[in-house]
Coordinates of C-alpha atoms in Angstrom, one line a residue:
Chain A
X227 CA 0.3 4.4 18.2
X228 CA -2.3 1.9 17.4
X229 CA -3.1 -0.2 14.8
X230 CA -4.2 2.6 12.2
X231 CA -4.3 2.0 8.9
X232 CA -6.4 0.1 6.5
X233 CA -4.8 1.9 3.7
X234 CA -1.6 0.0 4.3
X235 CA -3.0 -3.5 2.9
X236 CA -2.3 -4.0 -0.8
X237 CA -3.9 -5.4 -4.0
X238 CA -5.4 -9.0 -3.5
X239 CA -7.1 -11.2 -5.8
X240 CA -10.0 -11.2 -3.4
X241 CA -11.0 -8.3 -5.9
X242 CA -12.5 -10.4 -8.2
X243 CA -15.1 -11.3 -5.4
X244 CA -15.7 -7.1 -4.9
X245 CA -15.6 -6.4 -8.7
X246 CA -18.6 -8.8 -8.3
X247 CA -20.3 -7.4 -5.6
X248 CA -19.7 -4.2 -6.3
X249 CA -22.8 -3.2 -8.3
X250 CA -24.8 -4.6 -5.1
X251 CA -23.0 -2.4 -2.7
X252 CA -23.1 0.7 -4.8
X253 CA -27.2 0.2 -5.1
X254 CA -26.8 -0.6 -0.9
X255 CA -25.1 2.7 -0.5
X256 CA -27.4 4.4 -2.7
X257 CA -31.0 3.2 -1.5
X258 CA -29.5 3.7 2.1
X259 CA -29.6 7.7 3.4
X260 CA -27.0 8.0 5.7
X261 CA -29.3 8.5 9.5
X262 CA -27.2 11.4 10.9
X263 CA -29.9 11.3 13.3
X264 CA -28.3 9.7 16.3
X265 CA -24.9 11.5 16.0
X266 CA -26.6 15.2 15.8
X267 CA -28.5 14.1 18.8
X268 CA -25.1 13.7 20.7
X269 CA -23.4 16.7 18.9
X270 CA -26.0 19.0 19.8
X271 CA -24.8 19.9 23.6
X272 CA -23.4 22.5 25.2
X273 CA -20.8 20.2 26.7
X274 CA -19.8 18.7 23.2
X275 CA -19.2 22.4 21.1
X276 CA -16.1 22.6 20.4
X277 CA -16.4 19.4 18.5
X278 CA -18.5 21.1 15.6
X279 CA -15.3 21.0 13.6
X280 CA -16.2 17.7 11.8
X281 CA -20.1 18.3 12.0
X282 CA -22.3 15.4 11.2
X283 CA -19.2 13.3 10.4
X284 CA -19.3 12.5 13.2
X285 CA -19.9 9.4 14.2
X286 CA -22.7 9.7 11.5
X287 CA -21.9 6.3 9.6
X288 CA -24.4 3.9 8.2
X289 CA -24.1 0.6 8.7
X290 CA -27.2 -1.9 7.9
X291 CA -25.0 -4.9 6.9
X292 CA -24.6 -4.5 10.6
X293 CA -24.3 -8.6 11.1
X294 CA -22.3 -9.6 8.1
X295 CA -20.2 -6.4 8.8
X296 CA -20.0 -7.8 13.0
X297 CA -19.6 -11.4 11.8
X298 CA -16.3 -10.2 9.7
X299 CA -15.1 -8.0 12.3
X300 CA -15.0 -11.5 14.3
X301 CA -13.3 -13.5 11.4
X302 CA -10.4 -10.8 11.2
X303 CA -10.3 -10.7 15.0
X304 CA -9.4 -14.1 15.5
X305 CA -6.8 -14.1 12.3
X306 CA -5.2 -11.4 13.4
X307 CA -4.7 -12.8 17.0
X308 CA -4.3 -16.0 16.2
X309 CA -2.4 -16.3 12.9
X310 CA -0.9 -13.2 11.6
X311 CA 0.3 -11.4 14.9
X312 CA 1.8 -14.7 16.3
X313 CA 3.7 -15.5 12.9
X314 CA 4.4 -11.8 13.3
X315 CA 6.1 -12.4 16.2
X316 CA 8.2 -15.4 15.4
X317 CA 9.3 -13.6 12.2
X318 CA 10.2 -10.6 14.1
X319 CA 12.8 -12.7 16.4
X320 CA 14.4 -13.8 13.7
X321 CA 15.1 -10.3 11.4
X322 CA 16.1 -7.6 13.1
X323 CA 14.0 -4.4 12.9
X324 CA 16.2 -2.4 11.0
X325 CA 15.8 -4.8 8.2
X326 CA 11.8 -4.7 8.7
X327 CA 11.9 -1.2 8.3
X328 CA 13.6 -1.4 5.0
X329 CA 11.2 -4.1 4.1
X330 CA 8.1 -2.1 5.3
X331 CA 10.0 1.4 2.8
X332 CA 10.6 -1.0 0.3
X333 CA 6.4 -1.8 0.0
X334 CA 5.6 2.3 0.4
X335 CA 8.0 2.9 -2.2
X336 CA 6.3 1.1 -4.6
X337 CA 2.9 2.4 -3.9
X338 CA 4.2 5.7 -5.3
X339 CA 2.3 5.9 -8.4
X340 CA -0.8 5.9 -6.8
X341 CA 0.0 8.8 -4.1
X342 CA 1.6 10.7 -7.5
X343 CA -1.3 10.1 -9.1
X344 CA -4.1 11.1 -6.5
X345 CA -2.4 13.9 -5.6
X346 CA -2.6 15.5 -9.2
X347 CA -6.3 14.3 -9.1
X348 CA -6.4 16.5 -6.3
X349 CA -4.9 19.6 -8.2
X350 CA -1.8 19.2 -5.4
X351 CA 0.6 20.1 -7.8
X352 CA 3.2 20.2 -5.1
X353 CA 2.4 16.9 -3.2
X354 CA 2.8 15.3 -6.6
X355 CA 6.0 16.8 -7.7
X356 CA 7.3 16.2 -4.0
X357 CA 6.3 12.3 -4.6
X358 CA 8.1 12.1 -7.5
X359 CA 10.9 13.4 -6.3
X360 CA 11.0 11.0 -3.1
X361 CA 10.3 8.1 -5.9
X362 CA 13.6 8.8 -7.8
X363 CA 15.6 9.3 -4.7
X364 CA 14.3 6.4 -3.0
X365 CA 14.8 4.1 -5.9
X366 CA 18.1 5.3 -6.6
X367 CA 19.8 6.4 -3.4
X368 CA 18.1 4.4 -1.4
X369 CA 18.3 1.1 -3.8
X370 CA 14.7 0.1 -4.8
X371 CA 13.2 2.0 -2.0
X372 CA 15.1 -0.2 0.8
X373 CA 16.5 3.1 2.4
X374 CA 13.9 6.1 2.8
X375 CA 16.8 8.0 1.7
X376 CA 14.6 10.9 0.9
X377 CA 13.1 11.3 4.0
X378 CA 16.1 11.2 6.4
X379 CA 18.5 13.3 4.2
X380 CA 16.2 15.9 2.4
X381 CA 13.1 16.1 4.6
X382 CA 11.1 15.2 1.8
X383 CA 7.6 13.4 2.8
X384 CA 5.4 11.2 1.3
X385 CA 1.5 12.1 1.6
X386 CA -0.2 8.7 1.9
X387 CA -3.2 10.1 -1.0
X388 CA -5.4 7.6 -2.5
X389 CA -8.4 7.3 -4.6
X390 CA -10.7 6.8 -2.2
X391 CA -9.4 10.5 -0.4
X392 CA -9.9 11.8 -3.8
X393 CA -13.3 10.8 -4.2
X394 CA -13.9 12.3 -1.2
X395 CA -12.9 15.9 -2.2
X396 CA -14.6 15.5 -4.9
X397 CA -17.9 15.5 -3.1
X398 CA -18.6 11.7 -2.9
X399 CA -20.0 10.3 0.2
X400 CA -18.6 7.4 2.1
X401 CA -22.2 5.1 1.4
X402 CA -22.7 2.5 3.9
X403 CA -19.7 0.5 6.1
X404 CA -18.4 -2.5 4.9
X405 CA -15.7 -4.8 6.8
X406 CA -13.4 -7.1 4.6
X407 CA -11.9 -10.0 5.5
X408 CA -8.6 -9.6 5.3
X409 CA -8.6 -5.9 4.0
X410 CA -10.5 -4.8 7.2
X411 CA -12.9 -1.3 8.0
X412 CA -14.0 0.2 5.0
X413 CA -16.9 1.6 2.6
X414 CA -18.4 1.6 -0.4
X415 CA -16.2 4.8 -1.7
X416 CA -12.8 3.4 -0.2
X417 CA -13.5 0.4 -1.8
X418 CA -14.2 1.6 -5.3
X419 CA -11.3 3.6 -4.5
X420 CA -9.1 0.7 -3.4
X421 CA -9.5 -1.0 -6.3
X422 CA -9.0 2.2 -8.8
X423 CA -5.6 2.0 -6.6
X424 CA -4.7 -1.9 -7.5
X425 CA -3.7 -0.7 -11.0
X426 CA -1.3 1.6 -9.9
X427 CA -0.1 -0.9 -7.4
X428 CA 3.0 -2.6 -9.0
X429 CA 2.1 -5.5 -7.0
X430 CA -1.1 -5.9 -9.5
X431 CA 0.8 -6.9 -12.3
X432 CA 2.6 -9.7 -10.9
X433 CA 1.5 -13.4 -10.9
X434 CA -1.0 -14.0 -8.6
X435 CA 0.8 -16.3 -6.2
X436 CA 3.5 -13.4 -5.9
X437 CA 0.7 -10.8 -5.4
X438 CA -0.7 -13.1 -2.7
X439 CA 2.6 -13.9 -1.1
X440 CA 3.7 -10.5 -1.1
X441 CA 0.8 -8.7 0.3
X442 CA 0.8 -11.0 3.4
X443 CA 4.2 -10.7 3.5
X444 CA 3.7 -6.8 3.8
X445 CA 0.8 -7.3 6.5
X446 CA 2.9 -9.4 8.6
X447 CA 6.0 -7.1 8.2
X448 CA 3.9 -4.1 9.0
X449 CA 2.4 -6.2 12.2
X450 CA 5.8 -6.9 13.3
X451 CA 6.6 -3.1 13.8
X452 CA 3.4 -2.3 16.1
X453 CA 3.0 -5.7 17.6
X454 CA 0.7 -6.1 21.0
X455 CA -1.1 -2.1 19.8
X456 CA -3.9 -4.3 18.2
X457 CA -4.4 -5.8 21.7
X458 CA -4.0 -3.0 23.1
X459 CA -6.9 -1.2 22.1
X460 CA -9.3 -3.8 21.9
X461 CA -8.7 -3.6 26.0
X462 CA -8.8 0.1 26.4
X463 CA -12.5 -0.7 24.4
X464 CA -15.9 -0.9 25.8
X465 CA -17.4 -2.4 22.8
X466 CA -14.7 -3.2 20.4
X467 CA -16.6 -3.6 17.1
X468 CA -17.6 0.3 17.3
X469 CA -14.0 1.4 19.1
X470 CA -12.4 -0.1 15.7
X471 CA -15.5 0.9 13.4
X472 CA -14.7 4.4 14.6
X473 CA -11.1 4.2 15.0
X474 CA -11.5 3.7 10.7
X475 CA -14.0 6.7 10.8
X476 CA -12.0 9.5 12.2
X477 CA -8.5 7.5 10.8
X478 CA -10.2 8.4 7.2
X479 CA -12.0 11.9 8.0
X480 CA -8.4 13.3 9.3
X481 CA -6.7 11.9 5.8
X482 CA -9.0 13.4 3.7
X483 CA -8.8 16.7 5.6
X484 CA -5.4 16.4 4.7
Chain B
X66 CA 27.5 54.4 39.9
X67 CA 25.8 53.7 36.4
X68 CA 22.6 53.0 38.3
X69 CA 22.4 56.2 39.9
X70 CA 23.7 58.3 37.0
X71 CA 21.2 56.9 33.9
X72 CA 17.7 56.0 35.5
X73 CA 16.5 55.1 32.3
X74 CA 18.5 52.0 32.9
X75 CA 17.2 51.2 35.9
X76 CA 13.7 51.7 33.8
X77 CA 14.5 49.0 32.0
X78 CA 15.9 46.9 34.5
X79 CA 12.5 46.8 36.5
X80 CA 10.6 46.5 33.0
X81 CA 13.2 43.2 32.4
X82 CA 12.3 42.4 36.1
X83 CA 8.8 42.9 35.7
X84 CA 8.1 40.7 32.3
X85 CA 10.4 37.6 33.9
X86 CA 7.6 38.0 36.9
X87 CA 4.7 38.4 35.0
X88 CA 5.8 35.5 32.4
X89 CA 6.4 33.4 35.3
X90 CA 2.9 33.7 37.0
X91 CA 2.1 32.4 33.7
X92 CA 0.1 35.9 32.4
X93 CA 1.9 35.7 29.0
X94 CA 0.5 32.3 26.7
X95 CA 2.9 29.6 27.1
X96 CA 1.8 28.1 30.4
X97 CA -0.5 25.3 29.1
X98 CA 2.4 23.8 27.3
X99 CA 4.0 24.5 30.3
X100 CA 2.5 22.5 32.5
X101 CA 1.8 19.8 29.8
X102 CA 5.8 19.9 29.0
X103 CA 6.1 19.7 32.9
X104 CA 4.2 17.1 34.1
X105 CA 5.7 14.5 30.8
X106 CA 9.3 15.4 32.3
X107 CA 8.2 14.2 35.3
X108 CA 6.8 10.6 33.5
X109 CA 10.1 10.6 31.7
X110 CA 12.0 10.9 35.0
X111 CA 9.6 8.6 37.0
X112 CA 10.8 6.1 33.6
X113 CA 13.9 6.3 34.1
X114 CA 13.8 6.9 38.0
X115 CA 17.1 4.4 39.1
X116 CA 14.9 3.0 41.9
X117 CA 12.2 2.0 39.7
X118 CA 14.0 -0.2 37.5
X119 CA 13.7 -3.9 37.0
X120 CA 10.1 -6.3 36.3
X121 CA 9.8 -6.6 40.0
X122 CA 9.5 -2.5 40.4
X123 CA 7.3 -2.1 37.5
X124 CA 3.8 -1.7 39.7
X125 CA 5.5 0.7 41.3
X126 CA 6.6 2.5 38.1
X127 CA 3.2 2.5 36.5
X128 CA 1.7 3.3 39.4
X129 CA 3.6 6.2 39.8
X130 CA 3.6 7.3 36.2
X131 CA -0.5 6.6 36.3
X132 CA -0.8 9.7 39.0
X133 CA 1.5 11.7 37.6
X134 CA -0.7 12.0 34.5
X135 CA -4.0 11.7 36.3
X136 CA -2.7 15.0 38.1
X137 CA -3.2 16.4 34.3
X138 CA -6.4 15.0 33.7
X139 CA -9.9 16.3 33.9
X140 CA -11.8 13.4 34.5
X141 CA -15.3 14.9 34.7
X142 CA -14.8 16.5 31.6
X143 CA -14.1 14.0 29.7
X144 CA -17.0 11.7 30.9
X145 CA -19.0 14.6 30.6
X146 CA -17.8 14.5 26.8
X147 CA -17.9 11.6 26.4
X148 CA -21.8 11.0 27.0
X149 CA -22.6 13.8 25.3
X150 CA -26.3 14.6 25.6
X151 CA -27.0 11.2 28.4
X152 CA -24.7 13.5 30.9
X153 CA -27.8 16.1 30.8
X154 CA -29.8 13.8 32.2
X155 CA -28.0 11.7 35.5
X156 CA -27.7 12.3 38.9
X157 CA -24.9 13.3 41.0
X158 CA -24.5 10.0 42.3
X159 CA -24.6 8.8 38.7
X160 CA -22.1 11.5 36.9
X161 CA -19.7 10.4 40.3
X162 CA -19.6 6.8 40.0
X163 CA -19.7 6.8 35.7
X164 CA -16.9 9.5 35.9
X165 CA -14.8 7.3 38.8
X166 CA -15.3 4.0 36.7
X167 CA -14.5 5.4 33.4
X168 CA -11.5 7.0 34.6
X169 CA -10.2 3.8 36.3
X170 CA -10.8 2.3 32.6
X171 CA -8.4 5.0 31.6
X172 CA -5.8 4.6 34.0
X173 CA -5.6 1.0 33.2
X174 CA -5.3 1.3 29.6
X175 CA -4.9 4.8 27.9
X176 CA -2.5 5.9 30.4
X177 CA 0.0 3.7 30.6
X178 CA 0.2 3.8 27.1
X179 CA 0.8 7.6 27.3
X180 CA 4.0 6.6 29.1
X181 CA 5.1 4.6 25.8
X182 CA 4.7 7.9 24.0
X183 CA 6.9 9.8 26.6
X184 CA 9.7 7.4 26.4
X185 CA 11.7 9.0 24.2
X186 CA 10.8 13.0 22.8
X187 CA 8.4 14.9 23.0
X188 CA 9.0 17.9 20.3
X189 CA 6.0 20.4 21.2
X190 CA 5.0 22.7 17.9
X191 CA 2.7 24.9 18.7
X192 CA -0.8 26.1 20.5
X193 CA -3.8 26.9 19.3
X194 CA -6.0 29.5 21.2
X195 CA -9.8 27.7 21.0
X196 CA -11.1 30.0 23.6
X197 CA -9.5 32.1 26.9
X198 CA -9.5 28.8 29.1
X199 CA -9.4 26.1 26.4
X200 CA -5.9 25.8 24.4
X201 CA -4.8 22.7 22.1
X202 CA -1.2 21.9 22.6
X203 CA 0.2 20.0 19.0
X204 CA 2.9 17.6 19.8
X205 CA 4.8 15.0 17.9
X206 CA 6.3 11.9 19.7
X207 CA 9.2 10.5 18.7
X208 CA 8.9 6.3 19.0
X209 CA 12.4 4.5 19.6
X210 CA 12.6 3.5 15.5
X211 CA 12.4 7.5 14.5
X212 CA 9.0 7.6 13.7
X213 CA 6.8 11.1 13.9
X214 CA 3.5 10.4 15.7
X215 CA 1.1 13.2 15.9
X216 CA -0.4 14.2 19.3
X217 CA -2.8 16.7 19.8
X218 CA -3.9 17.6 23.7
X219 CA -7.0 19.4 24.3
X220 CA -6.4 21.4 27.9
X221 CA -8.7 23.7 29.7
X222 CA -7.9 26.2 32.3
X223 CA -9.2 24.5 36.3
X224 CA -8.3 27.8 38.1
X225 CA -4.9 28.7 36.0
X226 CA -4.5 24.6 36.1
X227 CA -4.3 23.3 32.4
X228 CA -5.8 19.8 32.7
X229 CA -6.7 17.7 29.8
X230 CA -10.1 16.9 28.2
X231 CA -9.1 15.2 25.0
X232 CA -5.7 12.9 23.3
X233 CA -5.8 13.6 19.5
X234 CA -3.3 10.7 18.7
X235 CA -2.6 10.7 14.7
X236 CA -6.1 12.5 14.4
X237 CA -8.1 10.2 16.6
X238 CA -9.8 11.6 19.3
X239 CA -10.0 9.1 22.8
X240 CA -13.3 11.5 23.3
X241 CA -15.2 11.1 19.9
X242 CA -14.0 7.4 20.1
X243 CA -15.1 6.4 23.5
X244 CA -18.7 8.6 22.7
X245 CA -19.0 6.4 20.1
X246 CA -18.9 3.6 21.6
X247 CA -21.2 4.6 24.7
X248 CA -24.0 6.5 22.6
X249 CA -24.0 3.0 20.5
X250 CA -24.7 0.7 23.9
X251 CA -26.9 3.6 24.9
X252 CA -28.8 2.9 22.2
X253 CA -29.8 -0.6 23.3
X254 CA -29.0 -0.6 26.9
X255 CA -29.6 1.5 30.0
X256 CA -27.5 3.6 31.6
X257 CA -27.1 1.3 34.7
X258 CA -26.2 -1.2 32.3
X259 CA -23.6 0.6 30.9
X260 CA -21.9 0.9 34.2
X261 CA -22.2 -2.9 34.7
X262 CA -20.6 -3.3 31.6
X263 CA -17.8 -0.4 32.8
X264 CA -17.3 -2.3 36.1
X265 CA -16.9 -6.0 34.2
X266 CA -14.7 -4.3 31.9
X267 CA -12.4 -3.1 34.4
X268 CA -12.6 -6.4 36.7
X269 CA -11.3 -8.0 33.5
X270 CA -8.4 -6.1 33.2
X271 CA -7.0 -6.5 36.6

């Protein structure tokens, strides 16, 4: 219903920045013991117990970039509601949303290899042999993935796995928030994992003015289909920085408990 | 008369009878989906509603689809949840006025959005039993271009009323978000200043 997914944002060349900064962050997320301090405090209540099915999760997320995190969160604010949701708009007048929707398959359909591949990371045999099969039907059938032929006719679904998910089960904390430009809520596991993820991305391998053009193009395709729901719950928000920062939080917690 | 001749019939009959009653008093499981399924009929009507059509009726439409699905909310619990531990702590007074002014943040924002999510279908899957008054009712909602979006209700029983305490919408909880959010400006700020904040908040959106 709202504007969801960080997940959905491909491969950029932005990368070579993280690849950078990576080291620093991993150290960050290291040095820095996650306080679960303040979110026991509000989970231990009598009013609150049935909520003990995510534990300390929740809402336990450190965050001591705090101002460069805020400061970003500011940055993708205004270019979302300035630029990309208002081109979003415009574009959306002029191609109908049938064709969006084959545009926005087109981009999931390609991801494929990484879902395949995390979910045999995962030992989920049959997630992975479910993906393939909606990757052959989609390309084929459903002409590069245009149609999610797969879907409508057979039933089949796609699982939305990733490395950062796998990390996960495999025991790996989060480490400390960070928020992209561009790319949006994350943390130091997502992003190792994002990045683990590029290489499968087909998108990777093409010239870096097609990567560039074609991720934004995805982003603003994907905008069109929700547009206003970003708005929307930035109003429904008392303090929008930690509606969003959490929005991310449980976004991620109910993927991997998938 | 068959009636008269095999009373083991008429046995049954009265069993039949007697189930129908009991399952309509709502004694069998069933009747918080029930009265969820009921009342996002109603919003689906009051949508469509022939006399509520147009931009110059659409107050009226969201006004009315607001208190049909306030009718289904528990408001105190979910400030209550929402402050967690802080709710321990306040007045009557205080609990009152936080509970009226976060609701009316509700009402302008999360509810009429609810109303998107009724527009078209509603498929209800199944409930889970959390405890003898507290049920969770999953739901998918079908948006106009065929997408599934998961929604998860969270009622409790109010004297056999099922009223609702938490929206799980594709795995987010509106209570662990919003408690968030206030334990964070709790953190810095005081609790009066928190329903400053609430009031301006609200002001703004009008």
């Amino acid at each position: 219903m709202f504007v969801t997914c960080p997940s959905c944002i491909g491969a950029m060349p932005v990368m070579r920045i993280v690849y950078f900064l990576m080291p620093l962050f991993l150290l960050l997320s290291v040095v820095t013991t996650t306080p679960a301090t303040a979110a026991s405090d509000s989970t231990d209540n009598a009013y609150t117990d049935d909520y003990d099915d995510n534990g300390a999760e929740t809402d336990a997320i450190s965050d001591p970039l705090y101002r460069v995190n805020y400061a970003m969160y500011v940055v993708n604010d205004r270019l979302y509601l300035l630029i990309l949701e208002p081109v979003a708009v415009r574009y959306a007048q002029v191609v109908p949303q049938s064709l969006r929707e084959n545009v926005r398959n087109f981009f999931i359909n390609a991801r494929a290899p990484v879902r395949f591949v995390n979910c045999l990371l995962q030992g989920k045999g049959a997630a992975a042999w479910c993906e393939a099969k909606v990757f052959v039907v989609n390309t084929t059938v459903g002409i590069l993935g245009f149609d999610a032929a797969a879907q409508r006719y057979l039933e089949l679904e796609t699982t939305g796995e990733d490395l950062g998910q796998t990390l996960a089960t495999y025991g790996i904390g989060s480490g400390i928030y960070l928020n992209w430009p561009f790319f949006g809520p994350s943390n130091v596991r997502d992003t190792v994992g994002m990045i683990g993820d590029s290489f499968l991305d087909p998108l990777h391998y093409l010239r870096t003015p097609w990567r560039i053009g074609l991720s934004v193009y995805n982003v603003e395709n994907d905008i069109s289909l929700h547009p206003g729901k970003y708005q929307d719950f930035k109003d429904a928000a008392l303090d929008p920085y930690y509606a969003f920062q959490d929005l991310h939080v449980q976004t991620r917690n109910e993927a991997i408990s998938k | 008369m068959c009636n008269q001749a095999c009373p083991g019939r008429i046995t049954l009959y009265c069993g039949a009878v007697a189930v129908f009653l009991l399952a309509g008093s709502g004694l069998f499981a069933g009747q918080p989906q029930d009265q969820l399924k009921k009342t996002l009929d109603a919003v689906l009507d009051a949508v469509k509603d022939p006399a509520l059509q147009g931009a110059e009726n659409e107050q009226n439409r969201l006004d009315r689809v607001t208190a049909l699905l306030a009718e289904r909310f528990d408001f105190q619990e979910l400030g209550m949840r929402t402050l967690g531990r802080t709710w321990n702590g306040l007045s009557a007074a205080e609990r009152d006025e936080f509970v009226s002014l976060f609701r009316k943040l509700l009402e302008n924002t999360y509810l009429t959005n609810i109303d998107q999510l009724t527009n078209d279908n509603v498929i209800f899957d199944k409930e889970i039993k959390l405890s003898d008054d507290k049920y969770t009712i999953v739901t998918r909602a079908i948006t106009t271009d065929k997408k599934e979006i998961p929604v998860e209700y969270n009622v409790k029983s109010d004297a056999g009323n099922w009223l609702i305490y938490d929206v799980k919408i594709e795995g987010v909880s509106l209570v662990k978000n919003y408690r968030t959010q206030f334990s964070r400006t709790l953190q810095r700020k005081s609790f009066q200043e928190l329903l400053t904040q609430l009031r301006e908040k609200i002001s703004e959106l009008k």
